[in-house]
């Protein structure tokens, strides 16, 4: 069978890039399997897509939000119908196991459903005025053309977080997907079109971040950029975007699970294993550190090592597989180099630390112990199946270690003490805190985002997704029939 050549979506048409050049993508579990050819877009393609989105904006912003919501509801039904097929495509394209890719599609369905309902909310506020016969309220307005720069680790869910929120608010979109998951991105766009998104309302340009992504971020007509990915790329995007543009950043993290001395260790074991090795550790929310109370450290560590050795690593399409490959060669090289760094720093390798002898970018679940909080393996994002065990003297020490990183996306604690639970909720400097469950598994109707260098203050999904993609305009209606001056004319006497 010949190789399929995929196109880009600009102004309702599937087109080739202006250079005619293409790139390819292979299956990470079997790099000899080439999945397709994709358009290598450039600046001109971005400009065409932005112009199309700009042209489509006028009609889309005036389309009643409930009608926009209906398209999103239809989109959620189409995703539901396509769930199994899409999940299989995703596993072949980026490697995570089938039950997780099904979860990825489900997360997109959930986001689309939530945002469909927003079409009948998009709440502003009404409030009082300090003057008589004057009315004050806020209304939500779209921003205009927005850019979605999306990652490969949640190639359906994360585009859905961003794009369904953008659309219900009345924005038009240009998406630049990761070059590791262009098939998922293509199918995502096709389903949006089938759901009824008018031409130009959603566009997609594939190609290198350095040209397509940076042109999108710096484009004058783009009013907002929503990015999920590596912190260094995020910093570049911030620079390209310059001032006057809304930029939402979801970047890396160095998440933590605290296991206290009173914790249910079996429950904690399930949670830490899932948090650290689910998605092969390639989640922004993955637990790459486990901070264990000294009283249970040795016991818990033995349990972790024993379980980690049993994890079945392999092709995510096979039923027995529990952990798939890394997304690409560079990702595996990065993991390898951090394992060397960890050894040199003096942490003790107690599980994994090598790649199985087979094709594909596999790596064994890896655990370091005797790790110290200031080691690079405990500070830097590895984005792979590498977990470091750090011992804590007591609760305060555990919180200090947890907070002692530049990042702050997700945290969790296993304890049954109500005092420690409440203090953890108060003191952990992370955008998300879980009690007695792993650091992964956020739901789409609550804010998602991190503190410190994990983000820049904006959050995604739920009502915070709506806030990002809309301008809350203040409106004053004076029906007194005379000039009334706020702050100057007072009405103290009544
Ligand atoms: C990500 O890794 O960027 O909470 C997103 C979770 C998922 C989303 C992860 N619902 O792990």
Short mmCIF file of C-alpha atoms in Angstrom, two decimals, residues 9 11-12 56 60 67-68 70-72 74-75 78 163 167 171 173 188-203:
data_model
loop_
_atom_site.label_atom_id
_atom_site.label_comp_id
_atom_site.label_asym_id
_atom_site.label_seq_id
_atom_site.Cartn_x
_atom_site.Cartn_y
_atom_site.Cartn_z
CA UNK A 9 -6.65 22.73 6.58
CA UNK A 11 -10.17 28.13 4.85
CA UNK A 12 -12.21 24.95 4.66
CA UNK A 56 -14.30 33.91 9.28
CA UNK A 60 -18.53 33.47 13.89
CA UNK A 67 -25.49 27.61 18.21
CA UNK A 68 -21.73 27.45 18.57
CA UNK A 70 -24.44 22.79 19.39
CA UNK A 71 -21.54 22.26 16.99
CA UNK A 72 -19.38 21.27 19.95
CA UNK A 74 -22.11 17.24 17.76
CA UNK A 75 -18.32 17.14 17.85
CA UNK A 78 -18.54 12.22 16.61
CA UNK A 163 -10.13 24.67 20.76
CA UNK A 167 -14.77 28.27 19.72
CA UNK A 171 -12.85 32.99 18.44
CA UNK A 173 -8.52 29.19 15.45
CA UNK A 188 -9.53 16.09 15.02
CA UNK A 189 -10.00 18.81 12.42
CA UNK A 190 -12.02 16.57 10.10
CA UNK A 191 -14.45 15.77 12.91
CA UNK A 192 -14.83 19.45 13.77
CA UNK A 193 -15.66 20.16 10.14
CA UNK A 194 -18.17 17.29 10.12
CA UNK A 195 -19.72 18.71 13.29
CA UNK A 196 -20.40 21.91 11.38
CA UNK A 197 -17.52 24.29 12.08
CA UNK A 198 -17.80 26.77 9.16
CA UNK A 199 -14.90 27.26 6.77
CA UNK A 200 -12.05 29.31 8.16
CA UNK A 201 -13.29 28.97 11.75
CA UNK A 202 -10.74 26.22 12.37
CA UNK A 203 -7.50 25.88 10.43
#
